[in-house]
Amino acid sequence: LELVKDNCESIRNTSVVVLMNKIDDPDNADQAELVDDTKRKIERVFQVSNRDQGLTEILEGKAQFEPNHKRYSPIFLPISAIHAFIHRASSSLDFDGFKKKIDRELIERLGRDAYGR
């Protein structure tokens, strides 16, 4: 993070997106704590705050970008690549194929995520 910040300041000021993979169960207390710790570290290193509000403004089309991008950069996105892969791969399967090829526990977790959000 320090290297990225230094490069943005000394070489080229550009928007930064930090992806945090392997957040497969955001309701898990350990993963939630890791996400919060990472968010605080990003805010401290880049000397920015309120990342959630900035992302909300961008997604709602209300963002007004400033020349130094400090208000919106960096964006922090915790993701689950395995969930994205399963969603993408399963779109080409029929229901029976889906049940055969996708682990039942993962189906349950994906269903809870989809239903709860």
Short mmCIF file of C-alpha atoms in Angstrom, two decimals:
data_model
loop_
_atom_site.label_atom_id
_atom_site.label_comp_id
_atom_site.label_asym_id
_atom_site.label_seq_id
_atom_site.Cartn_x
_atom_site.Cartn_y
_atom_site.Cartn_z
CA LEU A 1 0.00 0.00 0.00
CA GLU A 2 2.83 2.38 0.81
CA LEU A 3 4.44 1.69 -2.58
CA VAL A 4 1.19 2.39 -4.42
CA LYS A 5 0.67 5.60 -2.45
CA ASP A 6 4.25 6.73 -3.12
CA ASN A 7 3.90 6.02 -6.85
CA CYS A 8 0.61 7.93 -6.99
CA GLU A 9 2.28 10.90 -5.34
CA SER A 10 5.60 10.86 -7.19
CA ILE A 11 4.94 9.31 -10.61
CA ARG A 12 1.30 9.61 -11.59
CA ASN A 13 -1.80 10.44 -9.64
CA THR A 14 -4.31 7.81 -10.66
CA SER A 15 -7.36 6.18 -9.13
CA VAL A 16 -6.65 3.08 -7.07
CA VAL A 17 -8.85 0.04 -6.49
CA VAL A 18 -7.84 -2.44 -3.79
CA LEU A 19 -9.42 -5.89 -4.23
CA MET A 20 -9.38 -8.24 -1.27
CA ASN A 21 -10.07 -11.79 -2.42
CA LYS A 22 -11.14 -14.85 -0.40
CA ILE A 23 -13.98 -13.09 1.44
CA ASP A 24 -16.18 -16.10 0.87
CA ASP A 25 -18.31 -15.65 4.00
CA PRO A 26 -18.61 -11.96 4.99
CA ASP A 27 -20.82 -12.95 7.95
CA ASN A 28 -17.90 -14.89 9.44
CA ALA A 29 -16.53 -12.86 12.37
CA ASP A 30 -12.87 -13.48 11.45
CA GLN A 31 -13.37 -12.41 7.83
CA ALA A 32 -15.41 -9.36 8.89
CA GLU A 33 -12.62 -8.33 11.27
CA LEU A 34 -10.01 -8.80 8.53
CA VAL A 35 -12.05 -6.62 6.15
CA ASP A 36 -12.43 -3.90 8.80
CA ASP A 37 -8.71 -4.00 9.66
CA THR A 38 -7.78 -3.74 5.99
CA LYS A 39 -10.18 -0.85 5.43
CA ARG A 40 -8.68 1.04 8.40
CA LYS A 41 -5.15 0.39 7.11
CA ILE A 42 -6.04 1.75 3.66
CA GLU A 43 -7.63 4.83 5.20
CA ARG A 44 -4.55 5.40 7.38
CA VAL A 45 -1.96 4.88 4.63
CA PHE A 46 -3.79 6.99 2.04
CA GLN A 47 -5.01 9.52 4.63
CA VAL A 48 -8.61 9.25 3.53
CA SER A 49 -11.84 8.42 5.31
CA ASN A 50 -15.40 7.38 4.63
CA ARG A 51 -14.65 4.89 1.84
CA ASP A 52 -18.19 3.52 2.09
CA GLN A 53 -19.76 6.89 1.30
CA GLY A 54 -17.41 7.44 -1.64
CA LEU A 55 -18.29 4.06 -3.16
CA THR A 56 -22.00 4.71 -2.65
CA GLU A 57 -21.72 8.04 -4.49
CA ILE A 58 -19.87 6.40 -7.39
CA LEU A 59 -22.39 3.55 -7.70
CA GLU A 60 -25.34 5.98 -7.58
CA GLY A 61 -23.78 8.22 -10.24
CA LYS A 62 -23.43 11.12 -7.80
CA ALA A 63 -19.64 11.22 -7.74
CA GLN A 64 -17.93 14.45 -8.66
CA PHE A 65 -14.30 13.62 -9.23
CA GLU A 66 -11.70 16.02 -7.98
CA PRO A 67 -8.33 16.50 -9.67
CA ASN A 68 -6.47 14.69 -6.88
CA HIS A 69 -9.03 11.84 -6.53
CA LYS A 70 -8.61 11.89 -2.74
CA ARG A 71 -12.35 11.79 -2.14
CA TYR A 72 -12.87 8.52 -4.03
CA SER A 73 -9.51 6.83 -4.21
CA PRO A 74 -8.65 4.26 -3.18
CA ILE A 75 -11.78 2.15 -3.53
CA PHE A 76 -11.73 -0.98 -1.37
CA LEU A 77 -13.68 -4.02 -2.58
CA PRO A 78 -13.73 -7.27 -0.63
CA ILE A 79 -14.67 -10.01 -3.11
CA SER A 80 -15.04 -13.75 -3.46
CA ALA A 81 -13.60 -14.96 -6.75
CA ILE A 82 -14.93 -18.48 -6.13
CA HIS A 83 -18.48 -17.16 -5.72
CA ALA A 84 -18.13 -15.14 -8.92
CA PHE A 85 -16.80 -18.19 -10.76
CA ILE A 86 -19.64 -20.40 -9.49
CA HIS A 87 -22.26 -17.83 -10.47
CA ARG A 88 -20.74 -17.48 -13.93
CA ALA A 89 -20.20 -21.21 -14.52
CA SER A 90 -23.63 -22.18 -13.22
CA SER A 91 -25.41 -19.89 -15.66
CA SER A 92 -24.72 -22.42 -18.42
CA LEU A 93 -26.02 -25.42 -16.42
CA ASP A 94 -29.54 -26.72 -16.07
CA PHE A 95 -30.82 -27.36 -12.55
CA ASP A 96 -29.84 -31.04 -12.46
CA GLY A 97 -26.37 -30.28 -13.81
CA PHE A 98 -25.99 -27.53 -11.24
CA LYS A 99 -26.88 -29.91 -8.38
CA LYS A 100 -24.42 -32.55 -9.66
CA LYS A 101 -21.44 -30.30 -10.27
CA ILE A 102 -21.63 -27.74 -7.46
CA ASP A 103 -20.86 -28.68 -3.84
CA ARG A 104 -24.02 -28.71 -1.69
CA GLU A 105 -22.44 -26.65 1.11
CA LEU A 106 -21.40 -24.00 -1.40
CA ILE A 107 -24.94 -23.95 -2.86
CA GLU A 108 -26.32 -23.38 0.65
CA ARG A 109 -23.84 -20.55 1.34
CA LEU A 110 -24.49 -18.88 -2.03
CA GLY A 111 -28.21 -19.14 -1.43
CA ARG A 112 -27.92 -17.49 1.98
CA ASP A 113 -25.80 -14.72 0.49
CA ALA A 114 -28.23 -14.11 -2.37
CA TYR A 115 -31.29 -14.24 -0.12
CA GLY A 116 -29.79 -12.05 2.61
CA ARG A 117 -28.58 -9.24 0.35
#
